[in-house]
Each structure stands twice: as C-alpha cells, then as structure tokens.
Amino acid sequence: MPLAYDIADLTLSNGLRVVVNEDHSVPAVAVNLWVDVGSRHEAPGRTGFAHLFEHLMFQGSANVASGEHFAVLMSHGARLNATTWFDRTNYFETVPKGAYELALWMEADRHGNLLAALTQENLDNQRDVVKEEKRQRYDNVPYGQALPQLYAAVFPPGHPYHHPTIGSMADLDAASLQDVHEFYSTYYRPGNTVLTLAGDLTPREGFTAADKYFGQIPDAPVPHPPPSAPLQPMASPGHVQLDDDVPTPRIYLAFRLPVDNTVDFFAVSAAMDALAGLTIARLERKLVRELEVCNDVSAASMGLIDNVSLGFFVAEAAPGASLARIEELVCQELTRFGRQGPTAVEMEAVVAQNERAWLSSLAALDERADHIGHSTLLHDDPRAINTLLDRIGAVTADQVGEAAARWLDPQGRAVLSYPGAGAAS
C-alpha cells in the first residue's frame, strides 16, 4: 500500500516555504529549517563559510544571548543540532508540543537578526572552534583525510564539490567581519529557506505560527551559481596513497555518479548495494568470506544536485593481504556485475533493505521532517516521502546493470589507499 503521510505546504508573502506534516501520535513537534547554502556556494578564497555559520548561529542573535539557544530549548526537553553539507545547511530541534512556538521564535530571531550579535569576538571564537573541529575530525583521527582526498581526486579543481565543507583554514583566517556579515545577508533569506513542522499540530496552526514569527523577516534576491557542466565518468584511473599511521590498511575506490533523484542514480545506488551493501553482497562473499583478504567491505552513494554525485567502496584489509590484490579483485567484480547485472534475489534484497531503512527512518518525527525539508528544498517535492519507495521499486534489473556498466567501470575509478605501517603492498 502506498505511503500517505499528510503533507501541506504554503509559501509566505516573504518567500519562506512552510511544510506541515500533521501527526498527533505523540505530543511533540519537529522544527526543521533547510537553507539553500552549502559548501558548493562558496567562492574561491571563501571556503568554509557555510560550515562556519552552522557554529555562529548558536552564538546569539538580537534577542538571544550567546549559548542560550541550546540552554533554553534543552531546558524545555528539546533535542537540537545543525549540519552543513555540499548543497545545504540545516537547523533542527524536536520539542514538546507546548514549546514549538518558543523554538520558532528563537529560530526566527537568528535567521532574521543574527547580525546584531555577530561580533568580532564571536567570529574569532567560532573560527577557533572550527579549527579544533578540523583537528579532531580530519587531521588527528585515523582515515580522517579520506573523504577530502576523495573529493579532490574525483572532482576537478574549481568544481563546487572539490573542497570539503570544513573548508580552508587559511580562508577562514583571512575572513573579515564584513565578509561573514555579507555571506549571511546574501544567503540567509526567507525565499532561500524551507521550514518544516512535523508532529502534533494542524497545517493551520503551523502556517499561522510560521507567519507570526518569520513573516516580518525581509526577503531579497539570492544569487546562486549557475549549474556546473555535467561530469562524465573519469577517463582513467587515479591513485593517491596516504602514509598515515592507521589501525588497519584500507583502500577506497571512488566514482562519479549520476545526479541525485534520478532513475540512473537509483539504479547505480542499487548496484552498489548489491555489490557491498547487503549481507549477501558480492564483494562481501568474495573478499571477506571466500578469499578472506578483507575484514570488511562497504559502499556509500552520496546523492548531490549539481549535475554529478559521488559513490565509493571501502575495503579493510585482512592481516597480510595486499591492497593491490584487493583493488584488482574489486575491479574484477565491478566488471562482472556490469556485464551480468543483478540477480532476481539481489534485486529483491536491495528493495527490501531500502524499504526497511526508509520506513524506520520515517517513523521518527525528526528524521521525517528532515527528509521533507531535503526533498522540498533540493527537489521541489514536499511529498516525496510518500513516493520514493515506489520510484526505487520501479527500477529494473536491466537499468541497474546498465548503470553499473557505465558509472562503476573500473577505468573511471579514483583510488585512495592507506597501506599502514609494515602493510603488504
């Protein structure tokens, strides 16, 4: 039976798009804002700004003191946080029903009146926080440079996805208070934002409250970069070796994928699941169980919207195993899959796994609100949560095989290896 979550959406007079998912199963409301600004919007010399604002937005606004956003909402039983990605920044909290207007007031204050509190002291403080985050998440942790190095290897210099969201510390050091004020004033506008409310309220209540707190924030045109030219699979393999001290030798094979939310993307994602995302996955059976050259094999497909996406396989070597041999074996399996396509059992398993994961995710208010914000902002489809499984389920085995042959051709791989101290080569 098709999913049928109640979804209502309205655009306020100042351009803010509001989406309400009425659900009275628990007395709580998920408040979720997606802003159409991420690291792909950053200009050369200004990398890291989108992520910096994820931090600055918690440092106070015109009527909220520094640190109060977390403290006040948590004192009312809220769970809250924020994240930054290539294509967006989002802010979210789940609160008891009686506190959702407080959450809206606080969100409106920082989304409309941050500059009153955006001082040089706050900028310097959060710049140091971001530097420490970079040290903890990228520089001083095993495999921390893997994703930034993959982005740089898969996407050419100058491409919006070439640099990670953490950005360049040199760019952040060079940023003036005026620079960050201008970035906020440019992108943090109602017409560039989607507000999703999911939970114990009606659409009328949600729209009225959104207009009450956000309706007075002025809008302005937001300049967005033109779409990038579509990227085809890489013409030849590329290899990067990192000689960091890591617990276990590891190898990554990365590929350009089709743009998100398309049949081709769903098809190649299904191929990656069949290869390394199931308990019966081919690489799991071959490399881990049969040949015992790997401790673990996994896959990830990252759906992106600027005419390309990213996918990669990760293989952790068993003691004494050669990374070169593992790479050769992975390439053989990719080639074989592209020629044969998936079996009926593999297709059934992929569909079942997607269904289980999707339904589990939608059962949580906060995750459901996040999915709605995602599909509304990036794909102009607030009701996509009801149709996604049908779209994925309609992908055929032939389409999966064809997508794998084109996008997972080993000739188009970018390889990142961590041999580790004393590892087999």
mmCIF file with all atom_site columns, C-alpha atoms in Angstrom, residues 210-335:
data_model
loop_
_atom_site.group_PDB
_atom_site.id
_atom_site.type_symbol
_atom_site.label_atom_id
_atom_site.label_alt_id
_atom_site.label_comp_id
_atom_site.label_asym_id
_atom_site.label_entity_id
_atom_site.label_seq_id
_atom_site.pdbx_PDB_ins_code
_atom_site.Cartn_x
_atom_site.Cartn_y
_atom_site.Cartn_z
_atom_site.occupancy
_atom_site.B_iso_or_equiv
_atom_site.pdbx_formal_charge
_atom_site.auth_seq_id
_atom_site.auth_comp_id
_atom_site.auth_asym_id
_atom_site.auth_atom_id
_atom_site.pdbx_PDB_model_num
ATOM 1   C CA . ALA A 1 210 ? 5.359  30.428  10.945  1.00 0.00 ? 210 ALA A CA 1
ATOM 2   C CA . ASP A 1 211 ? 3.894  33.683  9.658   1.00 0.00 ? 211 ASP A CA 1
ATOM 3   C CA . LYS A 1 212 ? 3.755  35.125  13.184  1.00 0.00 ? 212 LYS A CA 1
ATOM 4   C CA . TYR A 1 213 ? 7.454  34.618  13.836  1.00 0.00 ? 213 TYR A CA 1
ATOM 5   C CA . PHE A 1 214 ? 9.057  34.601  10.362  1.00 0.00 ? 214 PHE A CA 1
ATOM 6   C CA . GLY A 1 215 ? 6.647  36.749  8.365   1.00 0.00 ? 215 GLY A CA 1
ATOM 7   C CA . GLN A 1 216 ? 8.345  40.058  9.158   1.00 0.00 ? 216 GLN A CA 1
ATOM 8   C CA . ILE A 1 217 ? 11.815 38.961  8.011   1.00 0.00 ? 217 ILE A CA 1
ATOM 9   C CA . PRO A 1 218 ? 12.502 40.797  4.729   1.00 0.00 ? 218 PRO A CA 1
ATOM 10  C CA . ASP A 1 219 ? 13.426 38.830  1.646   1.00 0.00 ? 219 ASP A CA 1
ATOM 11  C CA . ALA A 1 220 ? 15.948 39.726  -1.037  1.00 0.00 ? 220 ALA A CA 1
ATOM 12  C CA . PRO A 1 221 ? 17.145 38.066  -4.257  1.00 0.00 ? 221 PRO A CA 1
ATOM 13  C CA . VAL A 1 222 ? 19.743 35.372  -3.642  1.00 0.00 ? 222 VAL A CA 1
ATOM 14  C CA . PRO A 1 223 ? 22.464 34.936  -6.286  1.00 0.00 ? 223 PRO A CA 1
ATOM 15  C CA . HIS A 1 224 ? 23.071 31.253  -6.947  1.00 0.00 ? 224 HIS A CA 1
ATOM 16  C CA . PRO A 1 225 ? 25.964 29.910  -9.014  1.00 0.00 ? 225 PRO A CA 1
ATOM 17  C CA . PRO A 1 226 ? 24.938 28.569  -12.410 1.00 0.00 ? 226 PRO A CA 1
ATOM 18  C CA . PRO A 1 227 ? 24.732 24.774  -12.688 1.00 0.00 ? 227 PRO A CA 1
ATOM 19  C CA . SER A 1 228 ? 28.019 23.065  -13.351 1.00 0.00 ? 228 SER A CA 1
ATOM 20  C CA . ALA A 1 229 ? 28.543 21.195  -16.594 1.00 0.00 ? 229 ALA A CA 1
ATOM 21  C CA . PRO A 1 230 ? 27.621 17.502  -16.167 1.00 0.00 ? 230 PRO A CA 1
ATOM 22  C CA . LEU A 1 231 ? 30.637 15.369  -15.308 1.00 0.00 ? 231 LEU A CA 1
ATOM 23  C CA . GLN A 1 232 ? 31.070 12.082  -17.115 1.00 0.00 ? 232 GLN A CA 1
ATOM 24  C CA . PRO A 1 233 ? 32.899 9.116   -15.553 1.00 0.00 ? 233 PRO A CA 1
ATOM 25  C CA . MET A 1 234 ? 36.632 9.710   -15.174 1.00 0.00 ? 234 MET A CA 1
ATOM 26  C CA . ALA A 1 235 ? 38.601 8.826   -18.300 1.00 0.00 ? 235 ALA A CA 1
ATOM 27  C CA . SER A 1 236 ? 41.379 6.944   -16.491 1.00 0.00 ? 236 SER A CA 1
ATOM 28  C CA . PRO A 1 237 ? 42.159 5.683   -13.002 1.00 0.00 ? 237 PRO A CA 1
ATOM 29  C CA . GLY A 1 238 ? 43.878 7.885   -10.451 1.00 0.00 ? 238 GLY A CA 1
ATOM 30  C CA . HIS A 1 239 ? 45.770 6.770   -7.346  1.00 0.00 ? 239 HIS A CA 1
ATOM 31  C CA . VAL A 1 240 ? 46.554 8.563   -4.091  1.00 0.00 ? 240 VAL A CA 1
ATOM 32  C CA . GLN A 1 241 ? 48.461 6.956   -1.230  1.00 0.00 ? 241 GLN A CA 1
ATOM 33  C CA . LEU A 1 242 ? 48.390 8.319   2.324   1.00 0.00 ? 242 LEU A CA 1
ATOM 34  C CA . ASP A 1 243 ? 51.130 7.004   4.586   1.00 0.00 ? 243 ASP A CA 1
ATOM 35  C CA . ASP A 1 244 ? 49.333 7.868   7.821   1.00 0.00 ? 244 ASP A CA 1
ATOM 36  C CA . ASP A 1 245 ? 49.547 5.671   10.890  1.00 0.00 ? 245 ASP A CA 1
ATOM 37  C CA . VAL A 1 246 ? 46.216 3.790   10.799  1.00 0.00 ? 246 VAL A CA 1
ATOM 38  C CA . PRO A 1 247 ? 44.981 0.735   12.712  1.00 0.00 ? 247 PRO A CA 1
ATOM 39  C CA . THR A 1 248 ? 44.368 -1.380  9.587   1.00 0.00 ? 248 THR A CA 1
ATOM 40  C CA . PRO A 1 249 ? 45.307 -0.988  5.924   1.00 0.00 ? 249 PRO A CA 1
ATOM 41  C CA . ARG A 1 250 ? 42.351 0.277   3.926   1.00 0.00 ? 250 ARG A CA 1
ATOM 42  C CA . ILE A 1 251 ? 41.534 1.097   0.300   1.00 0.00 ? 251 ILE A CA 1
ATOM 43  C CA . TYR A 1 252 ? 38.822 3.313   -1.204  1.00 0.00 ? 252 TYR A CA 1
ATOM 44  C CA . LEU A 1 253 ? 37.580 3.143   -4.804  1.00 0.00 ? 253 LEU A CA 1
ATOM 45  C CA . ALA A 1 254 ? 35.511 6.204   -5.723  1.00 0.00 ? 254 ALA A CA 1
ATOM 46  C CA . PHE A 1 255 ? 33.412 7.026   -8.792  1.00 0.00 ? 255 PHE A CA 1
ATOM 47  C CA . ARG A 1 256 ? 31.423 9.886   -10.227 1.00 0.00 ? 256 ARG A CA 1
ATOM 48  C CA . LEU A 1 257 ? 27.721 9.018   -10.209 1.00 0.00 ? 257 LEU A CA 1
ATOM 49  C CA . PRO A 1 258 ? 24.624 10.483  -11.890 1.00 0.00 ? 258 PRO A CA 1
ATOM 50  C CA . VAL A 1 259 ? 22.850 13.439  -10.319 1.00 0.00 ? 259 VAL A CA 1
ATOM 51  C CA . ASP A 1 260 ? 20.601 12.653  -7.343  1.00 0.00 ? 260 ASP A CA 1
ATOM 52  C CA . ASN A 1 261 ? 16.867 11.888  -7.545  1.00 0.00 ? 261 ASN A CA 1
ATOM 53  C CA . THR A 1 262 ? 17.003 10.308  -10.994 1.00 0.00 ? 262 THR A CA 1
ATOM 54  C CA . VAL A 1 263 ? 16.391 6.785   -12.257 1.00 0.00 ? 263 VAL A CA 1
ATOM 55  C CA . ASP A 1 264 ? 20.091 6.472   -13.099 1.00 0.00 ? 264 ASP A CA 1
ATOM 56  C CA . PHE A 1 265 ? 21.102 7.425   -9.563  1.00 0.00 ? 265 PHE A CA 1
ATOM 57  C CA . PHE A 1 266 ? 18.637 4.991   -8.006  1.00 0.00 ? 266 PHE A CA 1
ATOM 58  C CA . ALA A 1 267 ? 19.907 2.287   -10.359 1.00 0.00 ? 267 ALA A CA 1
ATOM 59  C CA . VAL A 1 268 ? 23.606 2.763   -9.646  1.00 0.00 ? 268 VAL A CA 1
ATOM 60  C CA . SER A 1 269 ? 22.882 3.009   -5.898  1.00 0.00 ? 269 SER A CA 1
ATOM 61  C CA . ALA A 1 270 ? 21.103 -0.354  -6.149  1.00 0.00 ? 270 ALA A CA 1
ATOM 62  C CA . ALA A 1 271 ? 24.159 -1.755  -7.917  1.00 0.00 ? 271 ALA A CA 1
ATOM 63  C CA . MET A 1 272 ? 26.424 -0.545  -5.109  1.00 0.00 ? 272 MET A CA 1
ATOM 64  C CA . ASP A 1 273 ? 24.120 -2.126  -2.533  1.00 0.00 ? 273 ASP A CA 1
ATOM 65  C CA . ALA A 1 274 ? 24.182 -5.447  -4.391  1.00 0.00 ? 274 ALA A CA 1
ATOM 66  C CA . LEU A 1 275 ? 27.964 -5.268  -4.544  1.00 0.00 ? 275 LEU A CA 1
ATOM 67  C CA . ALA A 1 276 ? 28.762 -4.178  -0.997  1.00 0.00 ? 276 ALA A CA 1
ATOM 68  C CA . GLY A 1 277 ? 25.670 -3.080  0.923   1.00 0.00 ? 277 GLY A CA 1
ATOM 69  C CA . LEU A 1 278 ? 23.911 -6.361  1.736   1.00 0.00 ? 278 LEU A CA 1
ATOM 70  C CA . THR A 1 279 ? 24.715 -9.360  3.898   1.00 0.00 ? 279 THR A CA 1
ATOM 71  C CA . ILE A 1 280 ? 24.658 -11.330 0.627   1.00 0.00 ? 280 ILE A CA 1
ATOM 72  C CA . ALA A 1 281 ? 26.641 -8.680  -1.302  1.00 0.00 ? 281 ALA A CA 1
ATOM 73  C CA . ARG A 1 282 ? 29.060 -9.963  -3.916  1.00 0.00 ? 282 ARG A CA 1
ATOM 74  C CA . LEU A 1 283 ? 32.169 -8.265  -2.531  1.00 0.00 ? 283 LEU A CA 1
ATOM 75  C CA . GLU A 1 284 ? 31.293 -9.426  0.984   1.00 0.00 ? 284 GLU A CA 1
ATOM 76  C CA . ARG A 1 285 ? 31.005 -13.026 -0.228  1.00 0.00 ? 285 ARG A CA 1
ATOM 77  C CA . LYS A 1 286 ? 34.117 -12.946 -2.404  1.00 0.00 ? 286 LYS A CA 1
ATOM 78  C CA . LEU A 1 287 ? 36.615 -10.860 -0.448  1.00 0.00 ? 287 LEU A CA 1
ATOM 79  C CA . VAL A 1 288 ? 35.549 -11.450 3.156   1.00 0.00 ? 288 VAL A CA 1
ATOM 80  C CA . ARG A 1 289 ? 34.133 -14.966 3.272   1.00 0.00 ? 289 ARG A CA 1
ATOM 81  C CA . GLU A 1 290 ? 35.661 -16.840 0.342   1.00 0.00 ? 290 GLU A CA 1
ATOM 82  C CA . LEU A 1 291 ? 39.164 -15.390 -0.129  1.00 0.00 ? 291 LEU A CA 1
ATOM 83  C CA . GLU A 1 292 ? 39.474 -13.858 3.364   1.00 0.00 ? 292 GLU A CA 1
ATOM 84  C CA . VAL A 1 293 ? 41.528 -10.910 2.096   1.00 0.00 ? 293 VAL A CA 1
ATOM 85  C CA . CYS A 1 294 ? 39.259 -8.327  3.750   1.00 0.00 ? 294 CYS A CA 1
ATOM 86  C CA . ASN A 1 295 ? 37.833 -7.883  7.217   1.00 0.00 ? 295 ASN A CA 1
ATOM 87  C CA . ASP A 1 296 ? 35.037 -5.705  5.912   1.00 0.00 ? 296 ASP A CA 1
ATOM 88  C CA . VAL A 1 297 ? 33.712 -4.214  2.666   1.00 0.00 ? 297 VAL A CA 1
ATOM 89  C CA . SER A 1 298 ? 31.129 -1.424  2.405   1.00 0.00 ? 298 SER A CA 1
ATOM 90  C CA . ALA A 1 299 ? 29.716 1.060   -0.084  1.00 0.00 ? 299 ALA A CA 1
ATOM 91  C CA . ALA A 1 300 ? 28.199 4.550   0.025   1.00 0.00 ? 300 ALA A CA 1
ATOM 92  C CA . SER A 1 301 ? 26.376 6.602   -2.597  1.00 0.00 ? 301 SER A CA 1
ATOM 93  C CA . MET A 1 302 ? 26.110 10.343  -1.931  1.00 0.00 ? 302 MET A CA 1
ATOM 94  C CA . GLY A 1 303 ? 23.314 11.974  -3.899  1.00 0.00 ? 303 GLY A CA 1
ATOM 95  C CA . LEU A 1 304 ? 24.249 15.517  -4.970  1.00 0.00 ? 304 LEU A CA 1
ATOM 96  C CA . ILE A 1 305 ? 22.362 18.007  -7.119  1.00 0.00 ? 305 ILE A CA 1
ATOM 97  C CA . ASP A 1 306 ? 24.922 19.917  -9.201  1.00 0.00 ? 306 ASP A CA 1
ATOM 98  C CA . ASN A 1 307 ? 24.914 17.549  -12.199 1.00 0.00 ? 307 ASN A CA 1
ATOM 99  C CA . VAL A 1 308 ? 27.003 14.823  -10.530 1.00 0.00 ? 308 VAL A CA 1
ATOM 100 C CA . SER A 1 309 ? 27.069 12.645  -7.412  1.00 0.00 ? 309 SER A CA 1
ATOM 101 C CA . LEU A 1 310 ? 29.692 10.548  -5.631  1.00 0.00 ? 310 LEU A CA 1
ATOM 102 C CA . GLY A 1 311 ? 29.960 6.881   -4.736  1.00 0.00 ? 311 GLY A CA 1
ATOM 103 C CA . PHE A 1 312 ? 32.733 4.822   -3.188  1.00 0.00 ? 312 PHE A CA 1
ATOM 104 C CA . PHE A 1 313 ? 33.637 1.367   -1.926  1.00 0.00 ? 313 PHE A CA 1
ATOM 105 C CA . VAL A 1 314 ? 35.737 0.836   1.194   1.00 0.00 ? 314 VAL A CA 1
ATOM 106 C CA . ALA A 1 315 ? 37.712 -2.350  1.819   1.00 0.00 ? 315 ALA A CA 1
ATOM 107 C CA . GLU A 1 316 ? 39.586 -3.042  5.042   1.00 0.00 ? 316 GLU A CA 1
ATOM 108 C CA . ALA A 1 317 ? 42.445 -5.475  4.503   1.00 0.00 ? 317 ALA A CA 1
ATOM 109 C CA . ALA A 1 318 ? 42.836 -8.692  6.480   1.00 0.00 ? 318 ALA A CA 1
ATOM 110 C CA . PRO A 1 319 ? 46.266 -9.265  8.066   1.00 0.00 ? 319 PRO A CA 1
ATOM 111 C CA . GLY A 1 320 ? 48.894 -9.815  5.412   1.00 0.00 ? 320 GLY A CA 1
ATOM 112 C CA . ALA A 1 321 ? 46.585 -9.055  2.488   1.00 0.00 ? 321 ALA A CA 1
ATOM 113 C CA . SER A 1 322 ? 47.803 -6.893  -0.355  1.00 0.00 ? 322 SER A CA 1
ATOM 114 C CA . LEU A 1 323 ? 45.858 -3.694  -1.121  1.00 0.00 ? 323 LEU A CA 1
ATOM 115 C CA . ALA A 1 324 ? 46.865 -4.029  -4.759  1.00 0.00 ? 324 ALA A CA 1
ATOM 116 C CA . ARG A 1 325 ? 45.330 -7.501  -4.862  1.00 0.00 ? 325 ARG A CA 1
ATOM 117 C CA . ILE A 1 326 ? 42.165 -6.245  -3.165  1.00 0.00 ? 326 ILE A CA 1
ATOM 118 C CA . GLU A 1 327 ? 41.877 -3.440  -5.717  1.00 0.00 ? 327 GLU A CA 1
ATOM 119 C CA . GLU A 1 328 ? 42.270 -5.960  -8.539  1.00 0.00 ? 328 GLU A CA 1
ATOM 120 C CA . LEU A 1 329 ? 39.574 -8.209  -7.094  1.00 0.00 ? 329 LEU A CA 1
ATOM 121 C CA . VAL A 1 330 ? 37.128 -5.336  -6.589  1.00 0.00 ? 330 VAL A CA 1
ATOM 122 C CA . CYS A 1 331 ? 37.653 -4.221  -10.180 1.00 0.00 ? 331 CYS A CA 1
ATOM 123 C CA . GLN A 1 332 ? 37.017 -7.749  -11.417 1.00 0.00 ? 332 GLN A CA 1
ATOM 124 C CA . GLU A 1 333 ? 33.717 -7.913  -9.542  1.00 0.00 ? 333 GLU A CA 1
ATOM 125 C CA . LEU A 1 334 ? 32.644 -4.486  -10.811 1.00 0.00 ? 334 LEU A CA 1
ATOM 126 C CA . THR A 1 335 ? 33.336 -5.535  -14.386 1.00 0.00 ? 335 THR A CA 1
#
